[in-house]
PDB file of C-alpha atoms in Angstrom:
ATOM      1  CA  MET A   1    -138.541-119.060 -59.205  1.00 86.00           C
ATOM      2  CA  MET A   2    -141.965-118.384 -57.819  1.00 82.00           C
ATOM      3  CA  ALA A   3    -143.437-117.428 -61.183  1.00 85.00           C
ATOM      4  CA  THR A   4    -142.418-120.427 -63.095  1.00 88.00           C
ATOM      5  CA  ASP A   5    -145.160-123.015 -63.985  1.00 88.00           C
ATOM      6  CA  ASN A   6    -142.829-125.633 -65.220  1.00 89.00           C
ATOM      7  CA  ASN A   7    -141.294-128.255 -62.946  1.00 91.00           C
ATOM      8  CA  GLU A   8    -138.157-128.676 -65.015  1.00 93.00           C
ATOM      9  CA  ASP A   9    -137.489-124.963 -64.874  1.00 94.00           C
ATOM     10  CA  PHE A  10    -138.111-124.832 -61.129  1.00 94.00           C
ATOM     11  CA  ARG A  11    -135.677-127.701 -60.491  1.00 94.00           C
ATOM     12  CA  PHE A  12    -133.042-126.044 -62.663  1.00 95.00           C
ATOM     13  CA  LEU A  13    -133.488-122.726 -60.896  1.00 95.00           C
ATOM     14  CA  SER A  14    -133.437-124.299 -57.480  1.00 96.00           C
ATOM     15  CA  ALA A  15    -130.156-126.125 -58.381  1.00 95.00           C
ATOM     16  CA  GLN A  16    -128.693-122.788 -59.284  1.00 95.00           C
ATOM     17  CA  ALA A  17    -129.956-121.327 -56.088  1.00 96.00           C
ATOM     18  CA  MET A  18    -128.196-124.088 -54.088  1.00 95.00           C
ATOM     19  CA  GLU A  19    -124.814-122.725 -55.362  1.00 95.00           C
ATOM     20  CA  LEU A  20    -125.355-119.727 -53.134  1.00 96.00           C
ATOM     21  CA  GLY A  21    -125.078-122.005 -50.046  1.00 95.00           C
ATOM     22  CA  LYS A  22    -126.526-120.374 -47.035  1.00 97.00           C
ATOM     23  CA  ASP A  23    -127.794-117.453 -48.994  1.00 97.00           C
ATOM     24  CA  SER A  24    -130.247-119.905 -50.803  1.00 97.00           C
ATOM     25  CA  ILE A  25    -132.108-120.507 -47.543  1.00 97.00           C
ATOM     26  CA  PRO A  26    -134.170-117.273 -47.712  1.00 97.00           C
ATOM     27  CA  ILE A  27    -135.236-118.096 -51.341  1.00 96.00           C
ATOM     28  CA  PHE A  28    -136.446-121.529 -50.326  1.00 96.00           C
ATOM     29  CA  LEU A  29    -138.141-120.216 -47.261  1.00 96.00           C
ATOM     30  CA  ALA A  30    -139.981-117.510 -49.379  1.00 94.00           C
ATOM     31  CA  ILE A  31    -141.402-120.103 -51.653  1.00 93.00           C
ATOM     32  CA  LEU A  32    -142.517-122.341 -48.695  1.00 93.00           C
ATOM     33  CA  SER A  33    -144.049-119.298 -47.061  1.00 90.00           C
ATOM     34  CA  ARG A  34    -146.089-117.973 -49.920  1.00 85.00           C
ATOM     35  CA  GLU A  35    -149.580-117.227 -49.212  1.00 73.00           C
ATOM     36  CA  ILE A  36    -152.125-119.617 -50.804  1.00 67.00           C
ATOM     37  CA  PRO A  37    -155.755-118.690 -50.083  1.00 64.00           C
ATOM     38  CA  PRO A  38    -157.223-121.413 -47.657  1.00 64.00           C
ATOM     39  CA  GLU A  39    -160.173-122.088 -50.071  1.00 66.00           C
ATOM     40  CA  ARG A  40    -157.650-123.012 -52.836  1.00 67.00           C
ATOM     41  CA  LYS A  41    -155.950-126.360 -53.033  1.00 73.00           C
ATOM     42  CA  LEU A  42    -152.322-126.534 -53.845  1.00 71.00           C
ATOM     43  CA  SER A  43    -151.759-127.251 -57.495  1.00 76.00           C
ATOM     44  CA  VAL A  44    -149.448-130.151 -58.619  1.00 79.00           C
ATOM     45  CA  ILE A  45    -146.725-127.543 -59.457  1.00 83.00           C
ATOM     46  CA  GLU A  46    -147.154-125.719 -56.145  1.00 83.00           C
ATOM     47  CA  LEU A  47    -146.906-129.148 -54.300  1.00 83.00           C
ATOM     48  CA  SER A  48    -143.867-129.981 -56.390  1.00 88.00           C
ATOM     49  CA  LYS A  49    -142.220-126.658 -55.478  1.00 92.00           C
ATOM     50  CA  ASN A  50    -142.745-127.349 -51.825  1.00 91.00           C
ATOM     51  CA  GLY A  51    -141.146-130.727 -52.286  1.00 92.00           C
ATOM     52  CA  VAL A  52    -138.250-129.428 -54.097  1.00 95.00           C
ATOM     53  CA  CYS A  53    -137.511-126.638 -51.545  1.00 96.00           C
ATOM     54  CA  LEU A  54    -137.902-128.993 -48.547  1.00 96.00           C
ATOM     55  CA  ALA A  55    -135.403-131.435 -50.308  1.00 96.00           C
ATOM     56  CA  ARG A  56    -132.954-128.657 -51.047  1.00 97.00           C
ATOM     57  CA  LEU A  57    -133.149-127.324 -47.343  1.00 98.00           C
ATOM     58  CA  ASN A  58    -132.537-130.935 -46.322  1.00 98.00           C
ATOM     59  CA  ASP A  59    -129.670-131.317 -48.615  1.00 97.00           C
ATOM     60  CA  LEU A  60    -128.136-128.064 -47.255  1.00 98.00           C
ATOM     61  CA  ALA A  61    -128.693-129.113 -43.563  1.00 98.00           C
ATOM     62  CA  LYS A  62    -126.824-132.411 -44.479  1.00 98.00           C
ATOM     63  CA  GLU A  63    -123.771-130.294 -45.327  1.00 97.00           C
ATOM     64  CA  GLY A  64    -124.213-128.206 -42.032  1.00 97.00           C
ATOM     65  CA  ILE A  65    -125.687-125.342 -43.833  1.00 98.00           C
ATOM     66  CA  TYR A  66    -128.958-124.077 -42.171  1.00 97.00           C
ATOM     67  CA  SER A  67    -130.718-121.312 -40.229  1.00 97.00           C
ATOM     68  CA  ILE A  68    -132.741-121.788 -37.109  1.00 96.00           C
ATOM     69  CA  TYR A  69    -135.385-119.516 -38.959  1.00 96.00           C
ATOM     70  CA  GLU A  70    -136.219-122.565 -40.974  1.00 97.00           C
ATOM     71  CA  ILE A  71    -137.897-124.224 -38.011  1.00 98.00           C
ATOM     72  CA  PRO A  72    -141.113-122.375 -37.923  1.00 96.00           C
ATOM     73  CA  ILE A  73    -141.708-122.909 -41.599  1.00 95.00           C
ATOM     74  CA  LEU A  74    -140.770-126.516 -41.485  1.00 96.00           C
ATOM     75  CA  LEU A  75    -143.124-127.054 -38.587  1.00 95.00           C
ATOM     76  CA  ARG A  76    -145.916-125.231 -40.318  1.00 91.00           C
ATOM     77  CA  HIS A  77    -145.462-127.444 -43.291  1.00 89.00           C
ATOM     78  CA  MET A  78    -145.687-130.504 -41.116  1.00 91.00           C
ATOM     79  CA  GLU A  79    -148.743-129.210 -39.365  1.00 87.00           C
ATOM     80  CA  GLN A  80    -150.576-128.261 -42.507  1.00 76.00           C
ATOM     81  CA  GLU A  81    -150.176-131.597 -44.230  1.00 58.00           C
ATOM     82  CA  PRO A  82    -150.684-134.389 -41.734  1.00 50.00           C
ATOM     83  CA  PHE A  83    -152.664-136.335 -44.194  1.00 62.00           C
ATOM     84  CA  ASP A  84    -149.395-137.215 -45.983  1.00 76.00           C
ATOM     85  CA  LEU A  85    -147.053-138.256 -43.108  1.00 85.00           C
ATOM     86  CA  HIS A  86    -144.534-139.663 -45.488  1.00 87.00           C
ATOM     87  CA  ALA A  87    -144.040-136.340 -46.993  1.00 87.00           C
ATOM     88  CA  SER A  88    -143.227-134.911 -43.534  1.00 92.00           C
ATOM     89  CA  LEU A  89    -140.182-137.241 -43.059  1.00 95.00           C
ATOM     90  CA  ILE A  90    -137.844-134.725 -44.959  1.00 96.00           C
ATOM     91  CA  PRO A  91    -138.744-131.729 -42.983  1.00 96.00           C
ATOM     92  CA  ALA A  92    -138.533-133.954 -39.783  1.00 97.00           C
ATOM     93  CA  GLU A  93    -134.931-134.933 -40.779  1.00 98.00           C
ATOM     94  CA  THR A  94    -134.040-131.379 -41.434  1.00 98.00           C
ATOM     95  CA  LEU A  95    -135.463-130.421 -38.013  1.00 98.00           C
ATOM     96  CA  ARG A  96    -133.246-133.194 -36.455  1.00 98.00           C
ATOM     97  CA  LEU A  97    -130.064-131.990 -38.198  1.00 98.00           C
ATOM     98  CA  ILE A  98    -130.752-128.231 -37.134  1.00 98.00           C
ATOM     99  CA  THR A  99    -131.676-128.937 -33.580  1.00 98.00           C
ATOM    100  CA  GLY A 100    -129.840-132.107 -32.737  1.00 97.00           C
ATOM    101  CA  LEU A 101    -133.185-133.385 -31.172  1.00 97.00           C
ATOM    102  CA  ASP A 102    -134.301-136.816 -32.224  1.00 97.00           C
ATOM    103  CA  VAL A 103    -137.904-136.804 -30.966  1.00 97.00           C
ATOM    104  CA  GLY A 104    -138.829-140.138 -32.618  1.00 96.00           C
ATOM    105  CA  TYR A 105    -140.464-138.783 -35.800  1.00 96.00           C
ATOM    106  CA  SER A 106    -139.064-141.617 -37.988  1.00 95.00           C
ATOM    107  CA  GLU A 107    -140.118-143.937 -40.797  1.00 95.00           C
ATOM    108  CA  GLN A 108    -141.264-146.494 -38.218  1.00 96.00           C
ATOM    109  CA  PHE A 109    -143.515-143.855 -36.362  1.00 95.00           C
ATOM    110  CA  VAL A 110    -145.051-142.756 -39.799  1.00 93.00           C
ATOM    111  CA  ALA A 111    -145.477-146.417 -40.981  1.00 94.00           C
ATOM    112  CA  GLY A 112    -147.349-147.421 -37.942  1.00 94.00           C
ATOM    113  CA  PHE A 113    -149.306-144.080 -37.467  1.00 93.00           C
ATOM    114  CA  THR A 114    -152.915-144.204 -36.436  1.00 93.00           C
ATOM    115  CA  LYS A 115    -155.190-141.304 -35.511  1.00 92.00           C
ATOM    116  CA  ALA A 116    -154.571-142.286 -31.955  1.00 96.00           C
ATOM    117  CA  ASP A 117    -150.952-141.297 -32.456  1.00 95.00           C
ATOM    118  CA  GLU A 118    -151.674-137.714 -33.379  1.00 93.00           C
ATOM    119  CA  PRO A 119    -151.195-136.326 -29.803  1.00 96.00           C
ATOM    120  CA  LYS A 120    -147.826-138.095 -29.756  1.00 96.00           C
ATOM    121  CA  ARG A 121    -146.987-136.497 -33.242  1.00 95.00           C
ATOM    122  CA  LYS A 122    -148.026-133.051 -31.817  1.00 95.00           C
ATOM    123  CA  LYS A 123    -145.788-133.558 -28.843  1.00 97.00           C
ATOM    124  CA  MET A 124    -142.915-134.239 -31.129  1.00 97.00           C
ATOM    125  CA  LEU A 125    -143.447-131.107 -33.028  1.00 97.00           C
ATOM    126  CA  SER A 126    -143.900-129.100 -29.772  1.00 97.00           C
ATOM    127  CA  ALA A 127    -140.314-130.361 -28.763  1.00 98.00           C
ATOM    128  CA  TRP A 128    -138.828-128.844 -31.920  1.00 98.00           C
ATOM    129  CA  ARG A 129    -140.888-125.592 -31.415  1.00 98.00           C
ATOM    130  CA  ASN A 130    -139.828-125.316 -27.839  1.00 98.00           C
ATOM    131  CA  TRP A 131    -136.208-125.786 -28.857  1.00 98.00           C
ATOM    132  CA  TYR A 132    -136.592-122.984 -31.281  1.00 98.00           C
ATOM    133  CA  GLU A 133    -138.358-120.534 -28.941  1.00 97.00           C
ATOM    134  CA  GLU A 134    -135.661-121.189 -26.234  1.00 97.00           C
ATOM    135  CA  LYS A 135    -132.880-120.592 -28.846  1.00 95.00           C
ATOM    136  CA  ILE A 136    -134.457-117.342 -29.989  1.00 95.00           C
ATOM    137  CA  ALA A 137    -135.037-116.177 -26.340  1.00 95.00           C
ATOM    138  CA  SER A 138    -131.404-116.856 -25.520  1.00 94.00           C
ATOM    139  CA  GLU A 139    -130.185-114.902 -28.455  1.00 87.00           C
ATOM    140  CA  GLY A 140    -132.642-111.916 -27.916  1.00 70.00           C
TER     141      GLY A 140
END
């Protein structure tokens, strides 16, 4: 999946991966975690791959299929791309489904977002991060 440079092929392969259920999660996380040199902008195909993987993880979470290990990667995605807050709504919904926490990161919040709201946004992300860290600590 990582090697394909064709959106149609990637979507087809990701649909096949979805048939694996919970076993597809590491595949999508590996793609979202791939290393892109900081000096290089994501290409259209790479952005599309991210979007497809985020949507697939969201679809799985809606079915009750998820892993808490998605949380750091979803948060990283939301932190790396604050310029496109609408794109962060899917990972935000996935985080709500996984954690059960509704921190207020919604369409209304994004629609009215200004730079002055960034501390509030970071606090929302921190709430999910804290949930994850507490969960990991309690399991360890």
